[in-house]
Tab-separated table of C-alpha atoms (C1' of nucleotides) in Angstrom:
chain	number	residue	atom	x	y	z
A	1	MET	CA	152.662	74.662	68.866
A	2	ALA	CA	148.970	73.792	69.317
A	3	GLN	CA	148.628	70.611	67.049
A	4	SER	CA	145.380	68.935	66.207
A	5	LYS	CA	146.553	65.991	68.057
A	6	GLY	CA	147.317	68.088	71.132
A	7	ASN	CA	143.674	68.998	72.039
A	8	LYS	CA	140.790	66.586	71.776
A	9	ALA	CA	138.437	69.433	71.235
A	10	ALA	CA	140.078	70.287	67.936
A	11	GLY	CA	138.718	67.138	66.491
A	12	LYS	CA	135.321	68.740	66.661
A	13	LYS	CA	134.183	70.200	63.378
A	14	ILE	CA	134.204	73.806	63.045
A	15	LYS	CA	130.791	74.972	62.083
A	16	HIS	CA	129.802	77.292	59.158
A	17	ALA	CA	129.088	80.259	61.488
A	18	ALA	CA	132.235	79.717	63.429
A	19	LEU	CA	134.404	79.537	60.219
A	20	GLU	CA	132.884	82.887	59.171
A	21	ARG	CA	133.871	84.370	62.597
A	22	PHE	CA	137.361	83.075	62.343
A	23	MET	CA	137.718	84.463	58.911
A	24	HIS	CA	136.483	87.898	60.139
A	25	TYR	CA	138.914	87.800	63.071
A	26	TYR	CA	141.791	86.802	60.717
A	27	HIS	CA	140.969	89.546	58.211
A	28	CYS	CA	140.673	92.169	60.958
A	29	LEU	CA	143.750	91.060	62.987
A	30	THR	CA	145.876	90.919	59.837
A	31	SER	CA	144.788	94.328	58.598
A	32	PRO	CA	147.898	96.630	58.590
A	33	GLY	CA	147.546	100.007	60.501
A	34	LEU	CA	144.643	98.850	62.711
A	35	TRP	CA	146.665	97.599	65.634
A	36	ASP	CA	149.852	98.734	67.655
A	37	GLY	CA	151.464	96.315	70.019
A	38	ASP	CA	150.850	92.648	69.788
A	39	TRP	CA	148.133	92.205	72.360
A	40	VAL	CA	144.490	92.246	71.576
A	41	THR	CA	141.500	91.681	74.082
A	42	SER	CA	138.375	89.761	73.424
A	43	SER	CA	136.152	92.758	74.095
A	44	ARG	CA	138.102	94.924	71.571
A	45	ILE	CA	137.441	92.268	68.881
A	46	ALA	CA	133.901	91.855	70.081
A	47	TYR	CA	133.308	95.532	69.901
A	48	TYR	CA	134.706	95.616	66.282
A	49	PHE	CA	132.195	92.901	65.225
A	50	ASN	CA	129.397	94.035	67.400
A	51	MET	CA	129.241	90.725	69.117
A	52	ASP	CA	129.576	89.282	72.585
A	53	ASP	CA	133.077	89.020	74.033
A	54	THR	CA	132.422	85.575	75.448
A	55	GLN	CA	131.911	84.308	72.085
A	56	VAL	CA	135.353	85.515	71.140
A	57	ARG	CA	137.062	83.799	74.038
A	58	LYS	CA	135.225	80.590	73.228
A	59	ASP	CA	136.279	80.742	69.723
A	60	MET	CA	139.838	81.195	70.849
A	61	ALA	CA	139.486	78.267	73.156
A	62	GLN	CA	138.168	76.179	70.321
A	63	ILE	CA	141.401	76.555	68.369
A	64	GLY	CA	143.678	76.264	71.348
A	65	VAL	CA	144.770	79.942	71.948
A	66	LYS	CA	145.554	80.796	75.467
A	67	GLY	CA	145.003	84.200	76.744
A	68	MET	CA	146.728	86.183	79.386
A	69	PRO	CA	144.493	87.851	82.084
A	70	ARG	CA	144.908	91.622	82.009
A	71	GLN	CA	146.634	91.425	78.631
A	72	GLY	CA	144.408	89.635	76.367
A	73	PHE	CA	145.494	87.390	73.310
A	74	LYS	CA	148.701	87.546	71.489
A	75	ARG	CA	147.787	88.687	68.028
A	76	SER	CA	150.377	86.773	66.268
A	77	GLU	CA	149.438	83.739	67.976
A	78	VAL	CA	145.719	84.174	67.208
A	79	ILE	CA	146.649	84.572	63.567
A	80	GLU	CA	148.961	81.666	63.420
A	81	SER	CA	146.344	79.343	65.137
A	82	ILE	CA	143.503	80.482	62.946
A	83	ARG	CA	145.741	79.672	59.958
A	84	HIS	CA	146.420	76.210	61.398
A	85	ALA	CA	142.879	75.489	62.351
A	86	LEU	CA	141.584	76.471	59.101
A	87	GLY	CA	144.228	74.797	57.117
A	88	LEU	CA	145.341	78.031	55.525
A	89	ASP	CA	148.863	76.925	55.921
A	90	LYS	CA	148.501	73.843	53.713
A	91	ARG	CA	148.730	74.236	49.952
A	92	TYR	CA	146.283	72.932	47.308
A	93	LYS	CA	145.616	73.492	43.738
A	94	ALA	CA	142.646	74.706	41.747
A	95	ALA	CA	141.515	75.040	38.251
A	96	VAL	CA	139.335	77.763	36.831
A	97	VAL	CA	136.779	76.792	34.192
A	98	GLY	CA	135.726	79.694	32.049
A	99	ALA	CA	138.349	82.319	30.929
A	100	GLY	CA	135.685	85.067	30.576
A	101	ARG	CA	135.344	88.314	32.440
A	102	LEU	CA	134.322	86.606	35.707
A	103	GLY	CA	137.232	84.132	35.564
A	104	GLY	CA	139.568	86.846	34.770
A	105	ALA	CA	138.393	89.001	37.549
A	106	ILE	CA	138.758	86.161	40.087
A	107	MET	CA	142.075	85.341	38.902
A	108	GLU	CA	143.144	88.968	39.331
A	109	TYR	CA	142.939	88.582	43.059
A	110	ARG	CA	146.310	88.386	44.591
A	111	GLY	CA	145.665	86.946	47.956
A	112	TYR	CA	145.232	83.367	47.075
A	113	SER	CA	148.559	82.044	48.139
A	114	SER	CA	148.046	83.416	51.614
A	115	TYR	CA	145.096	81.013	51.825
A	116	GLY	CA	147.109	78.045	50.423
A	117	LEU	CA	145.485	78.065	47.131
A	118	GLU	CA	147.413	77.939	43.885
A	119	ILE	CA	145.631	78.285	40.514
A	120	ALA	CA	147.201	75.700	38.286
A	121	ALA	CA	145.199	75.761	35.098
A	122	VAL	CA	142.368	77.648	33.269
A	123	PHE	CA	139.955	76.090	30.801
A	124	ASP	CA	137.796	77.590	27.971
A	125	VAL	CA	135.937	76.277	25.127
A	126	ASP	CA	136.845	79.212	22.841
A	127	PRO	CA	139.596	77.875	20.491
A	128	ALA	CA	140.872	81.464	20.044
A	129	LYS	CA	141.922	81.557	23.705
A	130	LEU	CA	143.677	78.230	23.735
A	131	GLY	CA	147.417	78.508	24.280
A	132	THR	CA	147.186	82.142	25.556
A	133	THR	CA	147.433	82.923	29.157
A	134	MET	CA	145.315	84.604	31.758
A	135	SER	CA	146.963	86.150	34.791
A	136	GLY	CA	150.022	84.156	33.835
A	137	CYS	CA	148.144	80.891	33.625
A	138	ARG	CA	147.875	78.889	30.478
A	139	ILE	CA	144.416	78.281	28.994
A	140	TYR	CA	143.613	74.731	28.042
A	141	PRO	CA	140.568	73.344	26.124
A	142	THR	CA	137.689	72.384	28.263
A	143	VAL	CA	137.718	68.816	26.870
A	144	ASP	CA	141.020	68.324	28.520
A	145	ILE	CA	139.789	69.015	32.058
A	146	VAL	CA	140.137	65.394	33.238
A	147	LYS	CA	143.513	64.893	31.829
A	148	VAL	CA	145.194	68.134	32.856
A	149	CYS	CA	143.626	68.303	36.316
A	150	ARG	CA	144.887	64.792	37.045
A	151	ILE	CA	148.286	65.578	35.993
A	152	LYS	CA	148.400	68.783	37.997
A	153	THR	CA	146.683	67.230	40.946
A	154	VAL	CA	143.944	69.734	41.126
A	155	SER	CA	141.638	69.360	44.055
A	156	LEU	CA	139.383	72.376	43.668
A	157	GLY	CA	137.355	73.419	40.618
A	158	ILE	CA	136.346	77.074	40.274
A	159	LEU	CA	133.370	77.427	37.974
A	160	THR	CA	133.033	80.798	36.231
A	161	CYS	CA	131.587	79.498	32.969
A	162	PRO	CA	127.971	80.181	31.690
A	163	ALA	CA	125.200	78.320	33.410
A	164	GLU	CA	124.528	76.270	30.366
A	165	VAL	CA	127.831	74.480	30.552
A	166	ALA	CA	128.253	74.617	34.379
A	167	GLN	CA	126.897	71.080	35.088
A	168	ARG	CA	128.908	69.506	32.339
A	169	SER	CA	132.081	71.195	33.545
A	170	ALA	CA	131.344	70.075	36.978
A	171	ASP	CA	130.935	66.492	35.930
A	172	LEU	CA	134.378	66.610	34.201
A	173	LEU	CA	135.888	68.089	37.291
A	174	VAL	CA	134.341	65.395	39.433
A	175	GLN	CA	135.636	62.837	37.017
A	176	ALA	CA	139.191	64.333	37.425
A	177	GLY	CA	138.760	63.689	41.089
A	178	VAL	CA	138.433	67.091	42.564
A	179	TYR	CA	137.198	67.443	46.231
A	180	ALA	CA	135.309	70.567	45.924
A	181	ILE	CA	133.779	72.996	43.601
A	182	TRP	CA	133.464	76.743	44.034
A	183	ASN	CA	130.350	77.637	41.983
A	184	PHE	CA	130.149	81.179	40.653
A	185	SER	CA	127.613	80.212	37.960
A	186	THR	CA	123.814	80.506	38.802
A	187	THR	CA	123.240	76.738	38.184
A	188	ASN	CA	122.347	74.344	41.031
A	189	LEU	CA	124.873	71.707	40.542
A	190	ILE	CA	124.239	67.953	41.099
A	191	VAL	CA	127.402	66.346	42.314
A	192	PRO	CA	128.104	63.184	44.318
A	193	GLY	CA	127.753	63.458	47.994
A	194	ASN	CA	131.508	63.383	48.675
A	195	VAL	CA	132.157	66.522	46.701
A	196	PHE	CA	131.700	69.807	48.504
A	197	VAL	CA	130.115	72.745	46.672
A	198	ARG	CA	130.191	76.217	47.774
A	199	ASN	CA	127.793	78.341	45.805
A	200	GLU	CA	128.222	82.125	45.314
A	201	HIS	CA	124.787	82.564	43.935
A	202	ILE	CA	124.223	86.291	43.208
A	203	SER	CA	120.486	85.868	43.899
A	204	VAL	CA	120.919	85.672	47.697
A	205	GLY	CA	122.651	89.010	47.702
A	206	LEU	CA	120.023	90.382	45.339
A	207	ALA	CA	117.258	89.181	47.715
A	208	GLU	CA	118.724	90.710	50.751
A	209	LEU	CA	119.313	94.019	48.993
A	210	ALA	CA	115.844	94.015	47.563
A	211	TYR	CA	114.330	93.227	50.930
A	212	PHE	CA	116.398	96.102	52.549
A	213	MET	CA	115.502	98.503	49.879
A	214	ASN	CA	111.775	98.120	50.295
A	215	ARG	CA	111.466	97.285	54.073
A	216	GLY	CA	114.563	98.748	55.710
A	217	SER	CA	115.003	102.056	54.087
A	218	GLY	CA	112.070	103.770	55.648
A	219	SER	CA	113.185	103.264	59.315
A	220	TYR	CA	116.897	103.649	58.896
B	1	MET	CA	131.636	93.262	58.881
B	2	ALA	CA	130.108	96.621	59.043
B	3	GLN	CA	127.031	95.634	60.852
B	4	SER	CA	123.683	97.304	60.064
B	5	LYS	CA	122.113	97.671	63.502
B	6	GLY	CA	119.606	100.062	64.692
B	7	ASN	CA	116.577	98.375	63.232
B	8	LYS	CA	113.475	99.763	64.658
B	9	ALA	CA	111.721	96.457	64.541
B	10	ALA	CA	109.007	97.171	61.906
B	11	GLY	CA	106.551	94.349	62.494
B	12	LYS	CA	107.819	90.948	61.451
B	13	LYS	CA	111.224	91.466	60.190
B	14	ILE	CA	112.523	88.578	58.048
B	15	LYS	CA	115.849	87.415	59.418
B	16	HIS	CA	118.782	86.803	57.441
B	17	ALA	CA	118.596	82.924	57.535
B	18	ALA	CA	114.837	83.062	56.488
B	19	LEU	CA	115.653	85.488	53.657
B	20	GLU	CA	118.079	82.929	52.249
B	21	ARG	CA	115.520	80.224	52.546
B	22	PHE	CA	113.024	82.219	50.781
B	23	MET	CA	115.493	82.900	47.994
B	24	HIS	CA	116.196	79.136	47.593
B	25	TYR	CA	112.602	78.312	47.486
B	26	TYR	CA	112.062	81.069	44.874
B	27	HIS	CA	114.999	79.928	42.800
B	28	CYS	CA	113.909	76.262	43.018
B	29	LEU	CA	110.218	76.938	42.404
B	30	THR	CA	110.910	79.063	39.365
B	31	SER	CA	113.313	76.646	37.720
B	32	PRO	CA	111.807	75.573	34.432
B	33	GLY	CA	111.411	71.758	33.977
B	34	LEU	CA	111.612	70.778	37.681
B	35	TRP	CA	107.860	70.949	38.116
B	36	ASP	CA	104.769	69.642	36.481
B	37	GLY	CA	101.426	70.754	37.894
B	38	ASP	CA	101.028	73.848	40.085
B	39	TRP	CA	100.916	72.019	43.376
B	40	VAL	CA	104.021	71.562	45.706
B	41	THR	CA	104.233	70.103	49.110
B	42	SER	CA	106.308	71.142	52.037
B	43	SER	CA	107.948	67.859	52.309
B	44	ARG	CA	108.941	67.964	48.679
B	45	ILE	CA	110.581	71.275	49.017
B	46	ALA	CA	112.197	70.169	52.383
B	47	TYR	CA	113.670	67.096	50.723
B	48	TYR	CA	115.196	69.150	47.915
B	49	PHE	CA	117.016	71.280	50.438
B	50	ASN	CA	117.647	68.660	52.927
B	51	MET	CA	115.636	70.401	55.717
B	52	ASP	CA	112.641	69.845	57.866
B	53	ASP	CA	109.127	70.188	56.345
B	54	THR	CA	107.921	71.947	59.360
B	55	GLN	CA	110.276	74.751	58.627
B	56	VAL	CA	108.958	75.130	55.132
B	57	ARG	CA	105.377	75.384	56.313
B	58	LYS	CA	106.351	77.953	59.040
B	59	ASP	CA	108.005	79.973	56.228
B	60	MET	CA	104.950	79.749	54.249
B	61	ALA	CA	102.930	81.020	57.115
B	62	GLN	CA	105.090	83.936	57.776
B	63	ILE	CA	104.595	85.279	54.333
B	64	GLY	CA	100.944	84.577	54.356
B	65	VAL	CA	100.709	81.633	51.919
B	66	LYS	CA	97.808	79.159	52.867
B	67	GLY	CA	98.124	75.623	51.808
B	68	MET	CA	95.621	72.971	51.201
B	69	PRO	CA	95.555	69.665	53.008
B	70	ARG	CA	96.348	66.792	50.750
B	71	GLN	CA	97.486	69.052	47.968
B	72	GLY	CA	100.134	71.203	49.334
B	73	PHE	CA	100.868	74.884	48.254
B	74	LYS	CA	100.102	76.581	44.925
B	75	ARG	CA	103.298	77.196	43.371
B	76	SER	CA	102.445	80.398	41.558
B	77	GLU	CA	100.997	81.647	44.898
B	78	VAL	CA	104.273	80.822	46.727
B	79	ILE	CA	106.357	82.472	44.103
B	80	GLU	CA	104.100	85.615	44.091
B	81	SER	CA	104.144	85.797	47.883
B	82	ILE	CA	107.902	85.642	48.102
B	83	ARG	CA	108.153	88.215	45.470
B	84	HIS	CA	105.980	90.399	47.457
B	85	ALA	CA	107.506	89.741	50.883
B	86	LEU	CA	111.068	90.311	49.723
B	87	GLY	CA	110.046	93.322	47.694
B	88	LEU	CA	111.209	91.791	44.398
B	89	ASP	CA	108.082	93.304	42.783
B	90	LYS	CA	109.346	96.885	43.388
B	91	ARG	CA	111.869	98.613	41.142
B	92	TYR	CA	114.972	100.488	42.286
B	93	LYS	CA	118.168	101.775	40.543
B	94	ALA	CA	121.731	100.969	41.026
B	95	ALA	CA	125.071	102.245	39.905
B	96	VAL	CA	128.176	100.247	39.287
B	97	VAL	CA	131.445	101.661	40.302
B	98	GLY	CA	134.375	100.122	38.387
B	99	ALA	CA	134.059	99.295	34.759
B	100	GLY	CA	136.696	96.463	34.949
B	101	ARG	CA	136.400	92.852	34.426
B	102	LEU	CA	134.469	92.247	37.549
B	103	GLY	CA	132.157	95.021	36.866
B	104	GLY	CA	131.559	93.716	33.382
B	105	ALA	CA	130.951	90.308	34.651
B	106	ILE	CA	128.364	91.455	37.090
B	107	MET	CA	126.556	93.568	34.471
B	108	GLU	CA	126.490	90.611	32.170
B	109	TYR	CA	124.009	88.879	34.315
B	110	ARG	CA	120.565	89.030	32.846
B	111	GLY	CA	118.374	88.358	35.735
B	112	TYR	CA	118.383	91.768	37.483
B	113	SER	CA	115.118	93.008	36.492
B	114	SER	CA	113.246	89.984	37.898
B	115	TYR	CA	114.552	91.157	41.270
B	116	GLY	CA	113.430	94.697	40.696
B	117	LEU	CA	116.876	96.099	40.158
B	118	GLU	CA	117.925	98.313	37.122
B	119	ILE	CA	121.436	99.373	36.579
B	120	ALA	CA	121.249	103.028	35.654
B	121	ALA	CA	124.952	104.082	35.505
B	122	VAL	CA	128.604	102.800	35.387
B	123	PHE	CA	131.514	104.682	36.675
B	124	ASP	CA	135.245	104.405	36.005
B	125	VAL	CA	138.299	106.659	36.531
B	126	ASP	CA	139.897	105.557	33.187
B	127	PRO	CA	139.409	108.565	30.721
B	128	ALA	CA	139.593	106.081	27.790
B	129	LYS	CA	136.436	104.314	28.934
B	130	LEU	CA	134.379	107.457	29.310
B	131	GLY	CA	131.582	107.926	26.934
B	132	THR	CA	131.704	104.288	25.851
B	133	THR	CA	129.141	101.655	27.236
B	134	MET	CA	129.185	98.465	29.083
B	135	SER	CA	126.359	96.094	28.730
B	136	GLY	CA	124.491	98.998	27.096
B	137	CYS	CA	125.134	101.356	29.893
B	138	ARG	CA	127.036	104.558	29.595
B	139	ILE	CA	130.269	105.034	31.541
B	140	TYR	CA	130.662	108.279	33.524
B	141	PRO	CA	133.670	109.544	35.242
B	142	THR	CA	133.968	108.659	38.992
B	143	VAL	CA	134.110	112.361	39.931
B	144	ASP	CA	130.550	112.721	38.700
B	145	ILE	CA	129.124	109.959	41.013
B	146	VAL	CA	127.204	112.384	43.207
B	147	LYS	CA	125.748	114.407	40.440
B	148	VAL	CA	124.684	111.364	38.201
B	149	CYS	CA	123.432	109.213	40.962
B	150	ARG	CA	121.231	112.060	42.287
B	151	ILE	CA	119.802	112.890	38.935
B	152	LYS	CA	119.097	109.267	38.134
B	153	THR	CA	117.895	108.591	41.763
B	154	VAL	CA	120.197	105.726	42.281
B	155	SER	CA	119.612	103.945	45.565
B	156	LEU	CA	122.165	101.070	45.490
B	157	GLY	CA	125.900	101.301	44.781
B	158	ILE	CA	127.728	98.297	43.542
B	159	LEU	CA	131.486	98.480	44.225
B	160	THR	CA	133.609	96.494	41.819
B	161	CYS	CA	136.572	98.804	41.911
B	162	PRO	CA	139.877	98.068	43.331
B	163	ALA	CA	140.316	97.982	47.160
B	164	GLU	CA	142.423	101.226	47.102
B	165	VAL	CA	139.601	103.392	45.872
B	166	ALA	CA	136.566	101.477	47.352
B	167	GLN	CA	136.253	103.600	50.423
B	168	ARG	CA	136.535	106.882	48.561
B	169	SER	CA	133.854	105.555	46.140
B	170	ALA	CA	131.676	104.549	48.904
B	171	ASP	CA	131.903	108.066	50.402
B	172	LEU	CA	130.712	109.520	47.162
B	173	LEU	CA	127.864	107.075	46.869
B	174	VAL	CA	126.788	107.840	50.498
B	175	GLN	CA	127.046	111.576	49.636
B	176	ALA	CA	124.788	110.924	46.753
B	177	GLY	CA	122.319	109.414	49.064
B	178	VAL	CA	122.310	105.657	48.264
B	179	TYR	CA	120.688	103.526	50.891
B	180	ALA	CA	122.867	100.422	50.387
B	181	ILE	CA	126.156	99.284	49.021
B	182	TRP	CA	127.000	95.897	47.537
B	183	ASN	CA	130.621	95.643	48.191
B	184	PHE	CA	132.612	93.232	45.895
B	185	SER	CA	135.985	94.747	46.825
B	186	THR	CA	138.016	93.312	49.628
B	187	THR	CA	137.905	96.480	51.715
B	188	ASN	CA	135.964	96.750	54.991
B	189	LEU	CA	133.973	99.894	54.307
B	190	ILE	CA	133.167	102.533	56.897
B	191	VAL	CA	129.807	104.134	56.224
B	192	PRO	CA	127.087	105.715	58.326
B	193	GLY	CA	124.953	103.536	60.372
B	194	ASN	CA	121.877	104.092	58.105
B	195	VAL	CA	123.628	102.720	55.120
B	196	PHE	CA	123.400	98.967	54.620
B	197	VAL	CA	126.390	97.184	53.438
B	198	ARG	CA	126.494	93.799	51.975
B	199	ASN	CA	129.934	92.258	51.406
B	200	GLU	CA	130.806	89.615	49.080
B	201	HIS	CA	134.244	89.021	50.567
B	202	ILE	CA	136.059	86.346	48.648
B	203	SER	CA	138.021	85.386	51.820
B	204	VAL	CA	134.977	83.867	53.488
B	205	GLY	CA	134.640	81.323	50.562
B	206	LEU	CA	138.417	80.916	50.560
B	207	ALA	CA	138.308	79.934	54.258
B	208	GLU	CA	135.540	77.349	54.040
B	209	LEU	CA	137.224	75.849	51.123
B	210	ALA	CA	140.647	75.642	52.785
B	211	TYR	CA	139.124	74.143	55.763
B	212	PHE	CA	137.132	71.581	53.859
B	213	MET	CA	140.239	70.654	51.800
B	214	ASN	CA	142.346	69.836	54.852
B	215	ARG	CA	139.744	68.698	57.256
B	216	GLY	CA	136.652	67.554	55.506
B	217	SER	CA	137.916	65.689	52.496
B	218	GLY	CA	138.582	62.366	54.287
B	219	SER	CA	135.065	61.812	55.828
B	220	TYR	CA	132.700	63.506	53.627
C	1	DT	C1'	85.135	57.830	54.054
C	2	DA	C1'	90.400	57.397	54.593
C	3	DG	C1'	94.431	59.209	54.435
C	4	DA	C1'	97.745	62.628	53.058
C	5	DT	C1'	98.989	67.030	54.180
C	6	DT	C1'	98.667	71.494	56.566
C	7	DG	C1'	98.850	74.301	60.727
C	8	DT	C1'	100.151	74.924	65.268
C	9	DT	C1'	101.655	73.812	69.884
C	10	DA	C1'	105.002	71.472	72.668
C	11	DA	C1'	109.643	69.474	73.344
C	12	DT	C1'	114.242	69.596	72.173
C	13	DC	C1'	118.371	71.218	70.802
C	14	DG	C1'	121.964	74.474	70.133
C	15	DA	C1'	123.771	78.882	70.317
C	16	DT	C1'	124.275	83.103	72.712
C	17	DT	C1'	124.694	85.653	76.795
C	18	DA	C1'	125.267	86.511	81.781
C	19	DA	C1'	127.851	85.500	85.932
C	20	DC	C1'	131.779	84.992	88.352
C	21	DA	C1'	135.733	82.664	90.015
C	22	DA	C1'	140.691	82.223	88.612
C	23	DT	C1'	144.570	84.592	87.183
C	24	DC	C1'	148.455	87.455	86.385
D	1	DT	C1'	148.012	94.473	96.119
D	2	DA	C1'	144.043	95.836	92.995
D	3	DG	C1'	141.865	95.264	89.038
D	4	DA	C1'	141.345	94.101	84.322
D	5	DT	C1'	140.819	90.205	81.703
D	6	DT	C1'	140.618	85.248	80.918
D	7	DG	C1'	138.178	80.838	81.221
D	8	DT	C1'	134.180	78.273	82.288
D	9	DT	C1'	129.889	77.188	84.069
D	10	DA	C1'	125.012	78.313	84.356
D	11	DA	C1'	120.976	80.731	82.403
D	12	DT	C1'	118.706	82.426	78.695
D	13	DC	C1'	117.162	82.876	74.285
D	14	DG	C1'	115.991	81.348	69.824
D	15	DA	C1'	115.778	78.044	66.258
D	16	DT	C1'	114.756	73.489	64.971
D	17	DT	C1'	112.267	69.293	65.252
D	18	DA	C1'	108.443	66.251	66.971
D	19	DA	C1'	103.929	65.431	67.749
D	20	DC	C1'	99.298	65.652	66.523
D	21	DA	C1'	94.846	67.677	65.727
D	22	DA	C1'	92.488	69.963	61.895
D	23	DT	C1'	91.301	69.718	57.168
D	24	DC	C1'	89.988	68.738	52.691
DNA sequence: TAGATTGTTAATCGATTAACAATC
DNA sequence: TAGATTGTTAATCGATTAACAATC
C-alpha cells in the first residue's frame, strides 16, 4: 500500500490541473465496458485524452503507482491510488443550503458516496418546506444552520440558494465551522482565508460558449 | 474530455485561461456598487483577483483596450471590449434537453440575454409535460429535436437530461446542426470533431473538494 | 514638474514534450 | 532474446513576473 508517509514526493501538493487530470483518469478507468483486462498503458490513456503519454507516467509516479514494462499499469491499482491520493476514500459530511430546484437537482446525483461525501442536512427559508424531506434528507430552517451543522459535524457547505442570500448563508456556514464551500450561486463570496471556496459560476461556461459560437464556428 | 481540436488558428485565438480571466474581469467590473468613477487601474483589478498587474495590462492589450497613464483604464471601455472580444454582443439560440429539476434551475437564471444567449425551446420525453411551459418556454417532445431546432435555428444544445439518454439526445442535436453542446449530464459524449462540447462534470468539483478536505484543511 | 500608471521587453519560472536508458 | 513500455533526465515551450522607459 502506497501510504503518504511512504513516499516523500506525496507530501507535495497536487495542483489544480493535475487534480483535474486525475479525475479524468479516474472517471475513464472506472467506466464500465471501456476496458477488458486489468492492464492499461500510458499511451492508451494519453490517446483517450489527447495528451502526452509522458504526462500520464509522471502523474502515475506522483501518486506512487509503479508500472510494468511491456504491460503498463494495473488499472485497479491506479484507481485505488487515485482514490487514496485525492482522499476519495475518506468520508465527510455536507449540508445543502437552498431546497429549490437546483438543490434538488444536485441532491439527485447518486454518486456522492463514492467520493466520500455524505449529505447530512438541507436548509431552506420557506416555512412550508420545513420538516419535509428532499432526496430522503430532512429540511431544516436556515436560521438553524450553525446549530445543526455543528451537531452533525458538517465540514462542507453547498450553496444552491439565490444570490441575495448566498453571502449570509456562507457566513452562517463559516460560523458553524465548515472548511469549504461549494458555491453554485452567482455571488462572489467573501470568506476567511482558511475557508476554501469552489465556484461553479455559470458565467465562465457562458463566456466560453459565446466565444466559440462567434469565433470558432466558422473554421470548424 | 472530448477535446475540441482541429482549430485552424484564426488569428489571435483567446486561450481558455485567458477567457476565464476576461470573464472574471467582466463579472467584477459590471458588479454594481463596487466602483465609483469610471476609471480602474490594472493593479486594482490584479489585487482583487490576487494576480499580477502585468497580466491584466497584457490582457487589456490583447483585446485592444488602451489605458491612460496615471488614470488606468476606462471601465465602460473595458466592459465593451470584453463583450466584443468574447462575442457577448452577438445573439444565438439554445435548446434545453430535459425539463427536470436541473433544466428548470438552469432556465431560472436571468442573465442569459446579457451573454447573447436566448433559450428557444425545451425538450422532454414525459408526455405529461408536453405543451406546458418552463420559464415561459414551451416544452416539446424529445423526438422532435431535429425538426424544432432546425426551424428555430438553434445552435447550442444544453443537456440536462439523465445520463442514460444524454448520448442519444446529443446525437439528435448534432443531426439538427448545433455547433456546441453544454453538457450537464455525467456522460462522456461522443460527437463529431466539429462540435464543441463543454462539460460541467460534477466530479471535478467533487475531487477538488475531497482533496482539500483531507489534505488542505490543516494548513490553509 | 513629479509621480503614478501604462506598455513592452527581458528574465524567470513552471509545465510540457522529447529522448533514451532501464526493464521485464 | 527482442521489443514494447516504463521511468527519468534533458530540452523546449509557454506563461508568469520583473524591470523600466514612455506617458500624461
